[in-house]
XYZ file of C-alpha atoms in Angstrom:
592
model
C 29.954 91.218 51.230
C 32.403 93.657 50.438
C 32.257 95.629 53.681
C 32.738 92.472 55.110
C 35.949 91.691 53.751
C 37.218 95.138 54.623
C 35.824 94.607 58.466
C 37.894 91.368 58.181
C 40.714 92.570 56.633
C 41.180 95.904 59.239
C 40.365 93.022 61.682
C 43.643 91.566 60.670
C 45.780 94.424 60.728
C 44.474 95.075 64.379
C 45.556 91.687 64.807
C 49.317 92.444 63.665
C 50.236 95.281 65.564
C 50.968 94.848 69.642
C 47.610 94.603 71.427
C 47.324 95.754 75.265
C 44.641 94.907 77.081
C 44.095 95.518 80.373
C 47.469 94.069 81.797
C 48.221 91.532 79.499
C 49.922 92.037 76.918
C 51.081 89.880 73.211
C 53.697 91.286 71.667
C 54.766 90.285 67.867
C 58.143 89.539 66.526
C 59.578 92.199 64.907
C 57.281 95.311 66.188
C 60.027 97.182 67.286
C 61.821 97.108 63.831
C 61.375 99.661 61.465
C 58.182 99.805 59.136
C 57.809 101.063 55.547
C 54.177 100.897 56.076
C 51.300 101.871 58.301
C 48.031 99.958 59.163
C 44.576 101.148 57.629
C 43.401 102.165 61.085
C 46.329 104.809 61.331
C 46.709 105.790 57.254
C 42.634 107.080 58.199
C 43.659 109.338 61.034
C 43.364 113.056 59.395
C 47.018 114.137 58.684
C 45.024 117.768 58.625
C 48.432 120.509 59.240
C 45.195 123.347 58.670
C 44.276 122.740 62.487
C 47.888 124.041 64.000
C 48.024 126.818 61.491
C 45.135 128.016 63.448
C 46.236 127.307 66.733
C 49.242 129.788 65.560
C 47.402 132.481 63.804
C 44.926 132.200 67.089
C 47.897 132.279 69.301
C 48.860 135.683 67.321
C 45.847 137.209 68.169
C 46.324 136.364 71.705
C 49.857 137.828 71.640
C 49.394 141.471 70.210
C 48.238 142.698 73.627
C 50.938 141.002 75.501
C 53.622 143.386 77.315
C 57.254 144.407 74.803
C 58.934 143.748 78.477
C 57.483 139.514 78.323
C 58.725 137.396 75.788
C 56.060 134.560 75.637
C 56.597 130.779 76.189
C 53.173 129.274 75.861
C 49.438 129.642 75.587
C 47.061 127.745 76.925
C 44.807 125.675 75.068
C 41.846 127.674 75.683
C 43.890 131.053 75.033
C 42.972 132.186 78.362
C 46.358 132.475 79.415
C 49.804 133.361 78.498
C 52.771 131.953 80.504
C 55.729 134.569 79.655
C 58.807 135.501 81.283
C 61.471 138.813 81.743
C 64.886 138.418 81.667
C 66.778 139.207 85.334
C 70.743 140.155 85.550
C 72.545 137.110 87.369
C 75.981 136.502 87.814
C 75.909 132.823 88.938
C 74.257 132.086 85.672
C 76.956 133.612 84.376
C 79.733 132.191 85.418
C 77.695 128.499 84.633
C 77.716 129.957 81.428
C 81.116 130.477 81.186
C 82.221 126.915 81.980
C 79.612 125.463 79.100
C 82.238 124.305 76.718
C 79.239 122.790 74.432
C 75.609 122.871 75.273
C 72.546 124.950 76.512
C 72.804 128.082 78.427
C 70.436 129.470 81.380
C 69.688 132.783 82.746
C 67.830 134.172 85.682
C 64.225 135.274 84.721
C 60.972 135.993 86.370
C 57.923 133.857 85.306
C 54.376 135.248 84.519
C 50.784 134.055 83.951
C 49.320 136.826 81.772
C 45.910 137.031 81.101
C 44.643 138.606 77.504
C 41.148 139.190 78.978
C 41.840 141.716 81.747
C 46.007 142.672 80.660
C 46.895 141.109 84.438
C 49.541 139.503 85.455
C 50.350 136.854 87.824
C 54.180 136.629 89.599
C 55.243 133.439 89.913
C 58.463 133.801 91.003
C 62.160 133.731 89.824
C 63.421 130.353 88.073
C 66.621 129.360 85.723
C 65.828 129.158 82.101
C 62.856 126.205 82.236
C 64.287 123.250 80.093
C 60.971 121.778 78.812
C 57.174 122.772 79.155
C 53.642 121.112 78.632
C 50.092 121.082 79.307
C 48.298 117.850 80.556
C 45.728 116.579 78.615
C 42.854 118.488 80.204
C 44.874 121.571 79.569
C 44.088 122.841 83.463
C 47.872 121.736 84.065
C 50.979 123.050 83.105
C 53.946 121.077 84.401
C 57.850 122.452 83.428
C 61.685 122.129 84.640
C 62.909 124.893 85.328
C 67.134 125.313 84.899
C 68.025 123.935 88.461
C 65.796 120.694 87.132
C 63.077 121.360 89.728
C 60.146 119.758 88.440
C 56.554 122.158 89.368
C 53.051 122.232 88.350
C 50.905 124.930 87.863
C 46.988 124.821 87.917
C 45.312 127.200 85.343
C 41.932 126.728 87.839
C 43.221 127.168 91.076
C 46.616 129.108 89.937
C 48.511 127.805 92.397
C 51.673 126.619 91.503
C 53.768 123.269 93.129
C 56.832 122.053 93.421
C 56.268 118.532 92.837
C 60.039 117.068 92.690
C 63.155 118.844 94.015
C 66.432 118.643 91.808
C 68.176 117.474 95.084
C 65.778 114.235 94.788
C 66.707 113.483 91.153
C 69.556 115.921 89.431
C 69.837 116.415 85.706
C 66.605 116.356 84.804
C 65.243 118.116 80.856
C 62.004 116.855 79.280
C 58.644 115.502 80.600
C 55.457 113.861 79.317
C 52.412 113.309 80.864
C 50.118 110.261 81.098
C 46.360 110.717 79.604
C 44.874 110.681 83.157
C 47.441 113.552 84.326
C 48.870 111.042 86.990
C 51.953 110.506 86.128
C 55.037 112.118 84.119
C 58.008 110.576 82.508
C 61.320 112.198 83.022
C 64.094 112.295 79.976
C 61.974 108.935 79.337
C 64.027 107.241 81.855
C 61.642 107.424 84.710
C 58.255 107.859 85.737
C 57.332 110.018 88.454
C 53.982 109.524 90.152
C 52.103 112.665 91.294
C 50.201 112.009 94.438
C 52.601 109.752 95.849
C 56.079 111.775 94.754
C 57.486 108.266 94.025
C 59.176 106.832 91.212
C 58.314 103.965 89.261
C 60.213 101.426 87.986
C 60.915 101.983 83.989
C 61.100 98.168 83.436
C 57.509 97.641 85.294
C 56.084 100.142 83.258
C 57.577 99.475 79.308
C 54.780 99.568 76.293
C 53.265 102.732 78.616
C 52.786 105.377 76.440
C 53.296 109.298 77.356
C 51.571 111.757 75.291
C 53.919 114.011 72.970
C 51.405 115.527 70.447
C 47.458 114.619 70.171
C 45.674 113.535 66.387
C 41.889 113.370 67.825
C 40.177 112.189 70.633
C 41.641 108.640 70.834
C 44.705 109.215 68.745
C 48.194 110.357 69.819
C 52.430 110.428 69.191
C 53.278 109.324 72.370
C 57.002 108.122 73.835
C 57.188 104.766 75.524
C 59.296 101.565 76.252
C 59.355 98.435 74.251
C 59.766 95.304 75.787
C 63.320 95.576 75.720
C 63.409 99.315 76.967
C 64.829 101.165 74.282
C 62.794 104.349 73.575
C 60.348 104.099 71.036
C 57.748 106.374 69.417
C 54.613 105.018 68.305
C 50.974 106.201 66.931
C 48.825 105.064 70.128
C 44.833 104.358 70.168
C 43.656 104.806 73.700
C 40.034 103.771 73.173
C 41.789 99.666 71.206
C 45.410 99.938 72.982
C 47.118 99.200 70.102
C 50.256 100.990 68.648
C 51.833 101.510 65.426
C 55.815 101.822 65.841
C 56.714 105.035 64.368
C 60.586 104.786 64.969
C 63.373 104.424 67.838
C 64.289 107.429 69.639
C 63.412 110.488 71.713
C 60.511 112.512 70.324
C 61.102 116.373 69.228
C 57.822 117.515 67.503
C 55.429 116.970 64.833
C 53.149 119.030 63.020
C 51.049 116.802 61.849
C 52.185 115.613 59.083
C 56.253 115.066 59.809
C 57.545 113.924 63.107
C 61.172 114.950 64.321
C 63.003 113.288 66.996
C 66.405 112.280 67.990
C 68.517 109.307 68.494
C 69.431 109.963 72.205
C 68.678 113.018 73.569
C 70.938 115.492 71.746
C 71.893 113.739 68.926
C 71.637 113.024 65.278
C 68.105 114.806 64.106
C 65.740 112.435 62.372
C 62.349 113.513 60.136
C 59.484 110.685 59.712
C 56.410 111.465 57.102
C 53.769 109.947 58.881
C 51.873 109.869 55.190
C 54.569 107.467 53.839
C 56.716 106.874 56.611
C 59.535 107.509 55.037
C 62.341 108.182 57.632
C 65.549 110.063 56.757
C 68.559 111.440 59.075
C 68.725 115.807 58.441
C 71.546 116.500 60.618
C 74.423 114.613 61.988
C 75.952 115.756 65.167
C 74.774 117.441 68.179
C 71.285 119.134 68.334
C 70.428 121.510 71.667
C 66.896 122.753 70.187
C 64.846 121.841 67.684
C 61.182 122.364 66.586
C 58.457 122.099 63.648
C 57.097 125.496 62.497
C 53.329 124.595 62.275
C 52.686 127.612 60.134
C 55.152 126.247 57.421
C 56.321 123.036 57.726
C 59.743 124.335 58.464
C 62.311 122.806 60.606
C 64.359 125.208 62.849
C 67.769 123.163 65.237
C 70.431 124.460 66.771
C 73.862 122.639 66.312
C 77.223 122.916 66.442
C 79.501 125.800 64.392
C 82.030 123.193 62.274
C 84.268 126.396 62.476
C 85.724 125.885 66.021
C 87.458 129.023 65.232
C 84.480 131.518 65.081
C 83.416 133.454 68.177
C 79.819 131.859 67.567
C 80.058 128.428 68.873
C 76.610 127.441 67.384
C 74.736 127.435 64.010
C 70.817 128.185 63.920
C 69.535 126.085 60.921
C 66.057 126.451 59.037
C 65.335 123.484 57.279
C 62.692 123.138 54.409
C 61.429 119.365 54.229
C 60.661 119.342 51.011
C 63.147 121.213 49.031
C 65.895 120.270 51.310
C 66.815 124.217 51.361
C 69.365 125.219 54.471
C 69.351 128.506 55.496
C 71.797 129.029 58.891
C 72.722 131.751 61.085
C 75.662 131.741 63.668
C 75.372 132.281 67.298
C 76.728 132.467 70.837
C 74.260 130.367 71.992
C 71.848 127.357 71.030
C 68.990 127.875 73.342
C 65.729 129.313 72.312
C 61.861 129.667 72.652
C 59.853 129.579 70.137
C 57.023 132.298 70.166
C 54.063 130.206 70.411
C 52.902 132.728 67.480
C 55.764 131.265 65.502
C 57.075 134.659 64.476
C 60.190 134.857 66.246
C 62.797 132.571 68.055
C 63.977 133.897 71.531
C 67.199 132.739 72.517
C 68.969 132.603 76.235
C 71.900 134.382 76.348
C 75.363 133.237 77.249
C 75.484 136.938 79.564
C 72.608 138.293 81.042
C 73.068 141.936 78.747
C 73.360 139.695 75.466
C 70.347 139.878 73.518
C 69.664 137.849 70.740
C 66.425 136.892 68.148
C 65.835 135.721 64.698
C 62.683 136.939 63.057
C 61.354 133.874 61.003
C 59.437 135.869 58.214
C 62.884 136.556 56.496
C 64.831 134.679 59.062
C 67.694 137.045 59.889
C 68.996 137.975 63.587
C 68.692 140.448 65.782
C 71.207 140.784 68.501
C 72.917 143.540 71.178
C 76.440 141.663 71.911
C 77.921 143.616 75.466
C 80.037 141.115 76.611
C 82.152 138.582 75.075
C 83.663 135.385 75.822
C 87.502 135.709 77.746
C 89.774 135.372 75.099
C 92.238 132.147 77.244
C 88.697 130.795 78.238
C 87.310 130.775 74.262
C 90.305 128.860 73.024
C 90.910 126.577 75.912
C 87.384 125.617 74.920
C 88.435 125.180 71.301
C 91.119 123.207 72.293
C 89.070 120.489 74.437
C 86.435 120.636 71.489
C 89.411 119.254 69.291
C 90.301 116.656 71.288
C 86.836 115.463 71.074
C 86.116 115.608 67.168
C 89.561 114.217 67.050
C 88.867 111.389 69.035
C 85.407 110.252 67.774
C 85.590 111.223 64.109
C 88.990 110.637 62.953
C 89.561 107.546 60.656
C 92.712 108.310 58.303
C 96.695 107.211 58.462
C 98.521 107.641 61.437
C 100.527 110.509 59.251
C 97.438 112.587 59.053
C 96.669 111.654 63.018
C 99.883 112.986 64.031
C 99.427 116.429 62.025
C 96.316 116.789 63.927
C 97.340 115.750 66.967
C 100.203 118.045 67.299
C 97.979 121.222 67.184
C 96.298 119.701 70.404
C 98.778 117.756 72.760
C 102.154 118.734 73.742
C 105.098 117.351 75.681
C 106.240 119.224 78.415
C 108.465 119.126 81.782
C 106.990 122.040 83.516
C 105.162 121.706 86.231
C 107.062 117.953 85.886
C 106.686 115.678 83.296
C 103.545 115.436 81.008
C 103.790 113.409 77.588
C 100.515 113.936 76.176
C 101.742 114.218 72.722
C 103.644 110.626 72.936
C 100.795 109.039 74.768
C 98.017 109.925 72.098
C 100.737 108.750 69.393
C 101.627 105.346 71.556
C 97.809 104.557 72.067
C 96.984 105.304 67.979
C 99.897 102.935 67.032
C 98.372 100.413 69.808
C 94.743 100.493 68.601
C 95.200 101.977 65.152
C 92.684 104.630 66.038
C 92.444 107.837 68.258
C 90.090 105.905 70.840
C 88.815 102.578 71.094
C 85.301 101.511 71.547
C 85.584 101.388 75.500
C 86.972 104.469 76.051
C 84.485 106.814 74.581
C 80.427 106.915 74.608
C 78.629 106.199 71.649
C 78.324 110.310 70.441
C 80.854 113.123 71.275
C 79.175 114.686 74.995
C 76.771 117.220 73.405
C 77.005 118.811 76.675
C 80.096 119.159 78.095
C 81.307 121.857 80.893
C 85.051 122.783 82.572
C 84.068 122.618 86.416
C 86.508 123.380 87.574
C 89.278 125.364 85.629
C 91.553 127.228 87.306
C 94.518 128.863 85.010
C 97.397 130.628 86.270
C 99.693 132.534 83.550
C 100.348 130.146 80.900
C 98.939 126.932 82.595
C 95.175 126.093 83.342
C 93.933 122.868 85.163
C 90.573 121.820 83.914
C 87.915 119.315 85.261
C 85.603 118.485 81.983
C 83.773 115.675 84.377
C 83.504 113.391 81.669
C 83.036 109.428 82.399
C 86.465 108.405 80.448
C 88.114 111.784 80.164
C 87.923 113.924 82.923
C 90.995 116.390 84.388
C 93.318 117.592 81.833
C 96.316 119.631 81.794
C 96.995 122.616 79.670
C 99.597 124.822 78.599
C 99.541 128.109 76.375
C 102.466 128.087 73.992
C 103.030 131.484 71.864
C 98.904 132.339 72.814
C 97.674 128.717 71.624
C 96.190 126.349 74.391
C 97.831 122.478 74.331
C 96.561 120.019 76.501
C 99.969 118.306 78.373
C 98.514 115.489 80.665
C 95.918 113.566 81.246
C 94.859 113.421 85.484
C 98.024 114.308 85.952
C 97.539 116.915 89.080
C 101.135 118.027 88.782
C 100.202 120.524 91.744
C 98.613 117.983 94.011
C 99.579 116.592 97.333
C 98.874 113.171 96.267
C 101.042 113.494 93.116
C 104.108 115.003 95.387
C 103.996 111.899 97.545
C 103.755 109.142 95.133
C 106.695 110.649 93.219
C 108.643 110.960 96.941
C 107.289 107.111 97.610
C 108.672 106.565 93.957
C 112.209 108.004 94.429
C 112.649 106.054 97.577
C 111.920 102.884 95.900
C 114.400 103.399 92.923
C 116.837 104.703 95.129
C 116.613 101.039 97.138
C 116.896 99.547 93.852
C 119.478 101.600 93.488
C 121.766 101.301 96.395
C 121.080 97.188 95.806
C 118.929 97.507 98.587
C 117.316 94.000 98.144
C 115.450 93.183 100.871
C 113.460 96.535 101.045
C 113.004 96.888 96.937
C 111.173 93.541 96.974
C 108.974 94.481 100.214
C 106.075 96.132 97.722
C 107.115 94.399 94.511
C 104.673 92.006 93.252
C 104.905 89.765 90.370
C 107.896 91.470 88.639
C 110.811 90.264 91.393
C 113.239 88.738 88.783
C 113.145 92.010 86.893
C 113.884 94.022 89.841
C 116.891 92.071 90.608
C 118.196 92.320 87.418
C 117.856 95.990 88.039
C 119.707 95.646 91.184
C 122.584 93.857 89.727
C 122.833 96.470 86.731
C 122.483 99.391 88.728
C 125.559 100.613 88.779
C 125.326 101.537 85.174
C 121.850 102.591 85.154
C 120.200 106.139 86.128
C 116.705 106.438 87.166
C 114.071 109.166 86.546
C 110.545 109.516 87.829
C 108.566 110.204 85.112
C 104.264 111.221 84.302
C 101.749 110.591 87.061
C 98.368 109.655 86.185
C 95.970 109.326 88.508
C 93.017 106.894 88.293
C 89.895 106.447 90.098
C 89.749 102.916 89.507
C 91.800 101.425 86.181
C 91.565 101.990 82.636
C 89.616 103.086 81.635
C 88.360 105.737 84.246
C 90.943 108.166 85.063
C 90.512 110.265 88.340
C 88.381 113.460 88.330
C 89.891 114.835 91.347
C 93.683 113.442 93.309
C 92.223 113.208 96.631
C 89.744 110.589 95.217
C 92.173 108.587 93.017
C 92.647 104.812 93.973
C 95.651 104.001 91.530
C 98.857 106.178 90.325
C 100.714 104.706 86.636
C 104.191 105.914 86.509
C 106.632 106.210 83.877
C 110.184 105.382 85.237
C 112.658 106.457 82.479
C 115.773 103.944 82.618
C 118.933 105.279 81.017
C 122.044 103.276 80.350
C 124.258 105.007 78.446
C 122.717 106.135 75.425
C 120.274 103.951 75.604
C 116.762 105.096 76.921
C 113.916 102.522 78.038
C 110.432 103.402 80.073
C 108.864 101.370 81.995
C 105.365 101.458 83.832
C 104.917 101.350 87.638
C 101.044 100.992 89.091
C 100.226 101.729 92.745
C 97.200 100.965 94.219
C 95.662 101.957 97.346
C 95.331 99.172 99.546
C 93.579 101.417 102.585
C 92.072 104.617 102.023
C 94.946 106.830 102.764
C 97.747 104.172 101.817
């Protein structure tokens, strides 16, 4: 009677959590909100961290005959194979490099499938630093991005590798996961890529389709998918029932078994899970380029952020222990890193193809050869824009304290023509009461962000951060410190020449009571222009900042030739007295 019960009672739980069968699917309210507790059926699944710990000390052994020249990305599941790489001088890396303001860095290297059995070695060719690696679930195929996002697949059987997806086809892409039958991958869990076909599919046809990210047993997995209402969600999937068990919402990291990481979006705001008790708590706040669960320990290792803008290391390398909460955190040039799959050492990517950097996790101190550094305009230009950022998204005191900070950013200035900076972040704080409103920013500061191009002569520097909201900016160095003076202002561009010629002609019609032609292009704002007109003899006019805009507010123009509107402050003096007013041209044409 009593096992009865309990087959009735697990019955019920089944019951409770989303069932898929086959293609139809029941879905109950409130699955996708967070849980304090697990189903039976998933609390019985053996949280057992003893089986990676000898994956690790397995890997190890695999290791020890591998070449000092290789530095080792991944073994295969049946240790048969080691797929390392050896770092190659390149100068286009480089200079990519050098523009990455915040976020990971690549380098040219030569890829290798090494065998332990015989000591050979396999050339697979050159590729920039691969962004994300994984074997299918057979463990015959080992799919990876490579730094270009070129998406290829290598078969351990036949070892020959494919390029399945070109980055010209779909740029930007970092992560994959694979289906269970090795059909299909999901990209950045935004699409999903079908093999034999080299089509995409739908995300929306395909939500509450899970994508292996770590394996329990046979039937049991972590895997990333789609709710109904496509936000990314990680759940505790049975293959052989269908159901799930909603884990939490966000973009998987790793798991060891017993804790899962992951992140909100993909580089921000770290998050751990105990998949014993479920207990979910945020560990870091902020950006996050690597991160990763030491199966041997427990330990969490993330790269993030240096809160000291000032230091030379941009980055902080932080090893986390779960339970104590202990932080112990070395600086860096650079965030991005392997981790030996014999979990001794971190390998990192350098920002310069001489730099040479790794932390030895035993005692967890770092190991570096520094040849080049950073240009010292290029550095603090950087620092500069980085400011602006934290300034913008984080800041919530008086406008007293917004001010300070603002001045050690944005400056007014006249050279190269007018730029007001300064007085437009002040206007816009008094206007919103806060640095930015909601619809100019995204939701987290950029975690990568580059300057493509920047091009500084002497003490000015034009930079292109090719950001959504905030995209060319203006900069001026002022007794060796790096302002920021406009906003898509171009001073040096044809387009900004000929609306402030266009400009001139216009106020001189106004003007010389010219009324005919001054109201020719004037819409909506005639009775103010004549009374202009009829005060103009005691008024002087001045053409003021250009900013160009790609369409209107809030999406300023990335590049002049491309710009659709022009806002221009006309300063209006009468006697002491000095007024500005805003003028807006829009392209009617293309090259009106």
């Amino acid at each position: 009677m009593k096992k009865l019960l309990l087959t009735l009672s697990i019955l019920v739980l089944f019951l409770t959590s989303c069932a898929i069968k086959e293609d139809t699917l029941v879905v109950i309210e409130g699955e996708s909100e967070e849980k304090d507790n697990m189903p039976d059926y998933v609390i019985n699944i053996q949280f057992d961290t003893a089986i990676q710990k000898k994956v690790i000390e397995n890997n190890s052994s695999v290791l020890k005959s591998l070449p000092s020249d290789l530095t080792p990305i991944a073994v295969s599941p049946d240790s048969d194979k080691v797929f390392a790489y050896s770092n190659i001088p390149d100068m286009q890396s480089e200079l990519r490099n050098r523009n990455v303001v915040t976020g990971n860095m690549i380098g040219l290297s030569k890829l290798y499938v090494y065998k332990p059995s015989n000591q050979s070695k396999k050339d697979l060719g050159n590729f920039l630093s691969i962004k994300d690696y994984k074997f299918d679930e057979s463990g015959e195929l080992f799919g990876f991005i490579d730094g270009s996002g070129n998406v290829f697949i290598y078969n351990l059987s036949t070892e020959q590798l494919d390029r399945i997806l070109s980055s010209e086809s779909y740029k930007g892409l970092s992560t994959l996961s694979w289906s269970r039958d090795s059909k299909k991958l999901m990209f950045d869990t935004k699409v999903i890529f079908d093999i034999s076909s080299k089509e995409f599919i739908s995300i929306a046809a395909e939500s509450l389709t899970p994508f292996i990210k770590h394996k329990f047993n046979n039937n049991t997995y972590l895997v990333q998918m789609k709710d109904v209402h496509y936000y990314d969600m990680i759940t505790l999937y049975d293959f052989n029932n269908k159901n799930y068990t909603f884990i939490a919402n966000g973009i998987y990291s790793d798991c060891d078994n017993a804790n899962v990481i992951y992140t909100k979006n993909s580089m921000n705001d770290l998050y751990l899970t105990n998949l014993k008790t479920m207990e979910n708590k945020l560990i870091h706040e902020g950006q996050i380029y690597k991160s990763c669960i030491l199966k041997s320990t427990g330990d969490i290792i993330y790269s993030t952020l240096n809160t000291n803008l000032q230091s030379r290391n941009r980055y902080v390398i932080i090893k986390l222990d779960p339970v104590t909460g202990l932080k112990q955190s070395i600086e860096a040039v650079t965030p991005t890193f392997y981790l030996s799959p014999s979990e001794d050492k971190l390998n990192f990517v350098g920002d310069y193809s001489n730099n040479e950097l790794n932390i030895t996790l035993s005692d967890f101190s770092l190991t570096q050869k520094i040849s080049r550094s950073e240009d010292l305009d290029i550095f603090k230009i950087k620092t500069t824009i980085l400011k602006m950022f934290k300034l913008d998204y984080e800041y919530s005191g008086s406008y007293e304290g917004y001010e300070a900070l603002a001045k050690e950013i944005y400056v007014n200035t006249y050279d190269l023509g007018p730029q007001e900076a300064l007085e437009n972040k002040l206007i816009d704080y008094k206007r919103f009461n806060m640095p930015l409103p909601g619809m100019y920013k995204e939701a987290y500061i950029p975690s990568f962000i580059t300057i493509d191009p920047i091009l500084i002569n002497k003490n000015h520097a034009s930079v292109n951060l090719g950001q959504f909201f905030i995209n060319s900016l203006e900069m001026m160095k002022i007794y060796d410190e790096w302002y920021i003076t406009g906003f898509s202002t171009h001073p040096n561009s044809n387009e900004v020449k000929e609306i402030k010629t266009l400009v001139k002609k216009y106020l001189n019609e106004i003007k010389n009571k010219k009324l005919e032609e001054a109201l020719k292009f004037c819409k909506n704002d005639e009775e103010f222009v004549m009374e202009l007109i009829q005060n103009a003899d005691k008024l002087d006019f001045q053409v003021g900042e250009v900013e160009l805009w790609s369409m209107s507010d809030p999406h300023r123009s990335e590049f002049p030739e491309l710009s659709s509107e022009a806002k221009v402050k006309i300063v209006i003096n009468e006697g002491n007295e000095q007024k500005k007013y805003k003028l807006i041209l829009s392209k009617n044409h293309k090259k009106t």
